[in-house]
Amino acid sequence: MALKVSVDTEICSGHGRCYVLAPEVFGADDSGHCEILSAIVDDSLADKARIGQANCPEGAITVTDA
Ligand code: F3S
């Protein structure tokens, strides 16, 4: 099942745990804030998307069914 991944840029404060733990899905912009690399992920990256979501201290990442 495909998943939709998004980040609330108003909430992200640059902890970086998302892109350290799941660089296949999340990247960093010039200031260290999250950039979504794959807004829609398939099963092969679903676990990575959820790991990023679960480890953001700010709760900035949302993962939902696509
Ligand atoms: Fe931002 Fe959370 Fe990642 S604060 S850089 S979305 S771990």
mmCIF file of N, CA and C and ligand atoms in Angstrom:
data_model
loop_
_atom_site.group_PDB
_atom_site.id
_atom_site.type_symbol
_atom_site.label_atom_id
_atom_site.label_comp_id
_atom_site.label_asym_id
_atom_site.label_seq_id
_atom_site.Cartn_x
_atom_site.Cartn_y
_atom_site.Cartn_z
ATOM 1 N N MET A 1 0.847 -1.198 0.000
ATOM 2 C CA MET A 1 0.000 0.000 0.000
ATOM 3 C C MET A 1 0.884 1.249 0.000
ATOM 4 N N ALA A 2 0.555 2.194 -0.813
ATOM 5 C CA ALA A 2 1.341 3.426 -0.874
ATOM 6 C C ALA A 2 0.976 4.343 0.298
ATOM 7 N N LEU A 3 1.956 5.083 0.727
ATOM 8 C CA LEU A 3 1.766 6.032 1.819
ATOM 9 C C LEU A 3 2.152 7.433 1.350
ATOM 10 N N LYS A 4 1.451 8.400 1.912
ATOM 11 C CA LYS A 4 1.764 9.796 1.641
ATOM 12 C C LYS A 4 2.532 10.360 2.836
ATOM 13 N N VAL A 5 3.640 11.026 2.548
ATOM 14 C CA VAL A 5 4.507 11.557 3.597
ATOM 15 C C VAL A 5 4.559 13.076 3.466
ATOM 16 N N SER A 6 4.383 13.760 4.598
ATOM 17 C CA SER A 6 4.478 15.217 4.555
ATOM 18 C C SER A 6 5.105 15.732 5.846
ATOM 19 N N VAL A 7 5.606 16.952 5.776
ATOM 20 C CA VAL A 7 6.180 17.589 6.960
ATOM 21 C C VAL A 7 5.552 18.964 7.107
ATOM 22 N N ASP A 8 5.234 19.316 8.346
ATOM 23 C CA ASP A 8 4.734 20.653 8.636
ATOM 24 C C ASP A 8 5.948 21.538 8.898
ATOM 25 N N THR A 9 6.255 22.385 7.935
ATOM 26 C CA THR A 9 7.472 23.196 8.048
ATOM 27 C C THR A 9 7.366 24.248 9.148
ATOM 28 N N GLU A 10 6.155 24.511 9.599
ATOM 29 C CA GLU A 10 5.989 25.445 10.716
ATOM 30 C C GLU A 10 6.396 24.783 12.034
ATOM 31 N N ILE A 11 6.313 23.477 12.074
ATOM 32 C CA ILE A 11 6.593 22.736 13.310
ATOM 33 C C ILE A 11 8.024 22.208 13.325
ATOM 34 N N CYS A 12 8.533 21.781 12.179
ATOM 35 C CA CYS A 12 9.895 21.241 12.116
ATOM 36 C C CYS A 12 10.885 22.274 12.637
ATOM 37 N N SER A 13 11.723 21.847 13.580
ATOM 38 C CA SER A 13 12.729 22.754 14.127
ATOM 39 C C SER A 13 14.147 22.260 13.872
ATOM 40 N N GLY A 14 14.287 21.262 13.001
ATOM 41 C CA GLY A 14 15.611 20.861 12.554
ATOM 42 C C GLY A 14 16.326 19.843 13.428
ATOM 43 N N HIS A 15 15.593 19.039 14.152
ATOM 44 C CA HIS A 15 16.246 18.003 14.966
ATOM 45 C C HIS A 15 17.043 17.018 14.113
ATOM 46 N N GLY A 16 16.574 16.754 12.921
ATOM 47 C CA GLY A 16 17.339 15.932 11.990
ATOM 48 C C GLY A 16 17.218 14.437 12.167
ATOM 49 N N ARG A 17 16.421 14.009 13.089
ATOM 50 C CA ARG A 17 16.334 12.559 13.319
ATOM 51 C C ARG A 17 15.700 11.847 12.130
ATOM 52 N N CYS A 18 14.791 12.516 11.470
ATOM 53 C CA CYS A 18 14.119 11.894 10.320
ATOM 54 C C CYS A 18 15.122 11.533 9.234
ATOM 55 N N TYR A 19 15.943 12.471 8.824
ATOM 56 C CA TYR A 19 16.841 12.185 7.695
ATOM 57 C C TYR A 19 18.072 11.396 8.104
ATOM 58 N N VAL A 20 18.400 11.372 9.393
ATOM 59 C CA VAL A 20 19.481 10.491 9.850
ATOM 60 C C VAL A 20 19.008 9.039 9.857
ATOM 61 N N LEU A 21 17.800 8.820 10.327
ATOM 62 C CA LEU A 21 17.283 7.455 10.464
ATOM 63 C C LEU A 21 16.684 6.915 9.166
ATOM 64 N N ALA A 22 16.205 7.794 8.320
ATOM 65 C CA ALA A 22 15.529 7.341 7.098
ATOM 66 C C ALA A 22 15.873 8.251 5.921
ATOM 67 N N PRO A 23 17.136 8.247 5.518
ATOM 68 C CA PRO A 23 17.572 9.158 4.445
ATOM 69 C C PRO A 23 16.987 8.818 3.079
ATOM 70 N N GLU A 24 16.357 7.662 2.981
ATOM 71 C CA GLU A 24 15.708 7.298 1.711
ATOM 72 C C GLU A 24 14.442 8.122 1.468
ATOM 73 N N VAL A 25 13.877 8.625 2.551
ATOM 74 C CA VAL A 25 12.596 9.335 2.452
ATOM 75 C C VAL A 25 12.742 10.821 2.790
ATOM 76 N N PHE A 26 13.655 11.112 3.728
ATOM 77 C CA PHE A 26 13.774 12.478 4.241
ATOM 78 C C PHE A 26 15.166 13.038 3.948
ATOM 79 N N GLY A 27 15.196 14.301 3.586
ATOM 80 C CA GLY A 27 16.451 14.999 3.385
ATOM 81 C C GLY A 27 16.467 16.261 4.213
ATOM 82 N N ALA A 28 17.573 17.016 4.071
ATOM 83 C CA ALA A 28 17.733 18.261 4.813
ATOM 84 C C ALA A 28 17.879 19.428 3.851
ATOM 85 N N ASP A 29 17.270 20.542 4.221
ATOM 86 C CA ASP A 29 17.509 21.747 3.423
ATOM 87 C C ASP A 29 18.772 22.436 3.944
ATOM 88 N N ASP A 30 19.080 23.605 3.445
ATOM 89 C CA ASP A 30 20.331 24.274 3.794
ATOM 90 C C ASP A 30 20.426 24.626 5.272
ATOM 91 N N SER A 31 19.284 24.727 5.933
ATOM 92 C CA SER A 31 19.302 25.074 7.356
ATOM 93 C C SER A 31 19.062 23.862 8.258
ATOM 94 N N GLY A 32 19.079 22.675 7.661
ATOM 95 C CA GLY A 32 18.931 21.461 8.466
ATOM 96 C C GLY A 32 17.506 21.057 8.753
ATOM 97 N N HIS A 33 16.569 21.725 8.125
ATOM 98 C CA HIS A 33 15.172 21.347 8.291
ATOM 99 C C HIS A 33 14.804 20.270 7.277
ATOM 100 N N CYS A 34 13.745 19.563 7.599
ATOM 101 C CA CYS A 34 13.340 18.403 6.801
ATOM 102 C C CYS A 34 12.800 18.796 5.432
ATOM 103 N N GLU A 35 13.261 18.049 4.448
ATOM 104 C CA GLU A 35 12.666 18.094 3.116
ATOM 105 C C GLU A 35 12.220 16.678 2.776
ATOM 106 N N ILE A 36 11.011 16.546 2.300
ATOM 107 C CA ILE A 36 10.517 15.235 1.904
ATOM 108 C C ILE A 36 11.090 14.873 0.534
ATOM 109 N N LEU A 37 11.779 13.761 0.465
ATOM 110 C CA LEU A 37 12.359 13.322 -0.809
ATOM 111 C C LEU A 37 11.373 12.495 -1.610
ATOM 112 N N SER A 38 10.538 11.759 -0.897
ATOM 113 C CA SER A 38 9.551 10.897 -1.550
ATOM 114 C C SER A 38 8.191 11.150 -0.907
ATOM 115 N N ALA A 39 7.371 11.973 -1.542
ATOM 116 C CA ALA A 39 6.075 12.318 -0.956
ATOM 117 C C ALA A 39 5.115 11.135 -0.966
ATOM 118 N N ILE A 40 5.305 10.246 -1.921
ATOM 119 C CA ILE A 40 4.533 9.007 -1.971
ATOM 120 C C ILE A 40 5.527 7.854 -1.935
ATOM 121 N N VAL A 41 5.367 6.977 -0.970
ATOM 122 C CA VAL A 41 6.285 5.838 -0.864
ATOM 123 C C VAL A 41 5.507 4.535 -0.991
ATOM 124 N N ASP A 42 6.160 3.538 -1.566
ATOM 125 C CA ASP A 42 5.533 2.227 -1.669
ATOM 126 C C ASP A 42 5.980 1.356 -0.480
ATOM 127 N N ASP A 43 5.628 0.096 -0.530
ATOM 128 C CA ASP A 43 5.907 -0.792 0.600
ATOM 129 C C ASP A 43 7.383 -0.860 0.948
ATOM 130 N N SER A 44 8.237 -0.708 -0.044
ATOM 131 C CA SER A 44 9.666 -0.860 0.213
ATOM 132 C C SER A 44 10.201 0.233 1.137
ATOM 133 N N LEU A 45 9.529 1.382 1.183
ATOM 134 C CA LEU A 45 9.984 2.482 2.030
ATOM 135 C C LEU A 45 8.990 2.832 3.129
ATOM 136 N N ALA A 46 7.957 2.047 3.264
ATOM 137 C CA ALA A 46 6.926 2.361 4.258
ATOM 138 C C ALA A 46 7.486 2.354 5.674
ATOM 139 N N ASP A 47 8.299 1.361 5.985
ATOM 140 C CA ASP A 47 8.869 1.303 7.335
ATOM 141 C C ASP A 47 9.759 2.515 7.600
ATOM 142 N N LYS A 48 10.515 2.920 6.599
ATOM 143 C CA LYS A 48 11.388 4.091 6.770
ATOM 144 C C LYS A 48 10.563 5.355 7.014
ATOM 145 N N ALA A 49 9.481 5.498 6.277
ATOM 146 C CA ALA A 49 8.617 6.663 6.478
ATOM 147 C C ALA A 49 8.072 6.683 7.906
ATOM 148 N N ARG A 50 7.667 5.528 8.385
ATOM 149 C CA ARG A 50 7.095 5.464 9.736
ATOM 150 C C ARG A 50 8.165 5.672 10.810
ATOM 151 N N ILE A 51 9.366 5.215 10.558
ATOM 152 C CA ILE A 51 10.459 5.443 11.504
ATOM 153 C C ILE A 51 10.723 6.945 11.631
ATOM 154 N N GLY A 52 10.746 7.631 10.501
ATOM 155 C CA GLY A 52 10.947 9.073 10.550
ATOM 156 C C GLY A 52 9.849 9.775 11.312
ATOM 157 N N GLN A 53 8.638 9.371 11.044
ATOM 158 C CA GLN A 53 7.496 9.977 11.747
ATOM 159 C C GLN A 53 7.598 9.731 13.252
ATOM 160 N N ALA A 54 7.881 8.504 13.622
ATOM 161 C CA ALA A 54 7.877 8.122 15.035
ATOM 162 C C ALA A 54 9.001 8.787 15.818
ATOM 163 N N ASN A 55 10.067 9.168 15.129
ATOM 164 C CA ASN A 55 11.236 9.691 15.828
ATOM 165 C C ASN A 55 11.377 11.204 15.770
ATOM 166 N N CYS A 56 10.432 11.888 15.158
ATOM 167 C CA CYS A 56 10.478 13.349 15.175
ATOM 168 C C CYS A 56 9.971 13.845 16.530
ATOM 169 N N PRO A 57 10.819 14.505 17.308
ATOM 170 C CA PRO A 57 10.404 14.970 18.632
ATOM 171 C C PRO A 57 9.298 16.010 18.587
ATOM 172 N N GLU A 58 9.152 16.671 17.447
ATOM 173 C CA GLU A 58 8.150 17.730 17.324
ATOM 174 C C GLU A 58 6.828 17.237 16.753
ATOM 175 N N GLY A 59 6.804 16.019 16.303
ATOM 176 C CA GLY A 59 5.578 15.519 15.674
ATOM 177 C C GLY A 59 5.263 16.227 14.369
ATOM 178 N N ALA A 60 6.314 16.613 13.650
ATOM 179 C CA ALA A 60 6.127 17.421 12.444
ATOM 180 C C ALA A 60 5.777 16.600 11.215
ATOM 181 N N ILE A 61 6.003 15.288 11.282
ATOM 182 C CA ILE A 61 5.836 14.435 10.102
ATOM 183 C C ILE A 61 4.523 13.680 10.167
ATOM 184 N N THR A 62 3.842 13.672 9.062
ATOM 185 C CA THR A 62 2.577 12.946 8.939
ATOM 186 C C THR A 62 2.711 11.874 7.869
ATOM 187 N N VAL A 63 2.274 10.670 8.196
ATOM 188 C CA VAL A 63 2.262 9.564 7.237
ATOM 189 C C VAL A 63 0.839 9.008 7.197
ATOM 190 N N THR A 64 0.233 9.034 6.013
ATOM 191 C CA THR A 64 -1.140 8.566 5.868
ATOM 192 C C THR A 64 -1.240 7.666 4.634
ATOM 193 N N ASP A 65 -2.317 6.938 4.535
ATOM 194 C CA ASP A 65 -2.557 6.162 3.327
ATOM 195 C C ASP A 65 -2.673 7.100 2.135
ATOM 196 N N ALA A 66 -2.044 6.712 1.045
ATOM 197 C CA ALA A 66 -2.077 7.570 -0.148
ATOM 198 C C ALA A 66 -3.370 7.337 -0.928
HETATM 199 FE FE1 F3S B 1 12.314 18.374 11.544
HETATM 200 FE FE2 F3S B 1 11.472 16.442 13.058
HETATM 201 FE FE3 F3S B 1 13.041 15.910 11.083
HETATM 202 S S1 F3S B 1 12.007 18.476 13.758
HETATM 203 S S2 F3S B 1 14.319 17.725 10.807
HETATM 204 S S3 F3S B 1 10.980 16.741 10.930
HETATM 205 S S4 F3S B 1 13.144 14.982 13.084
#
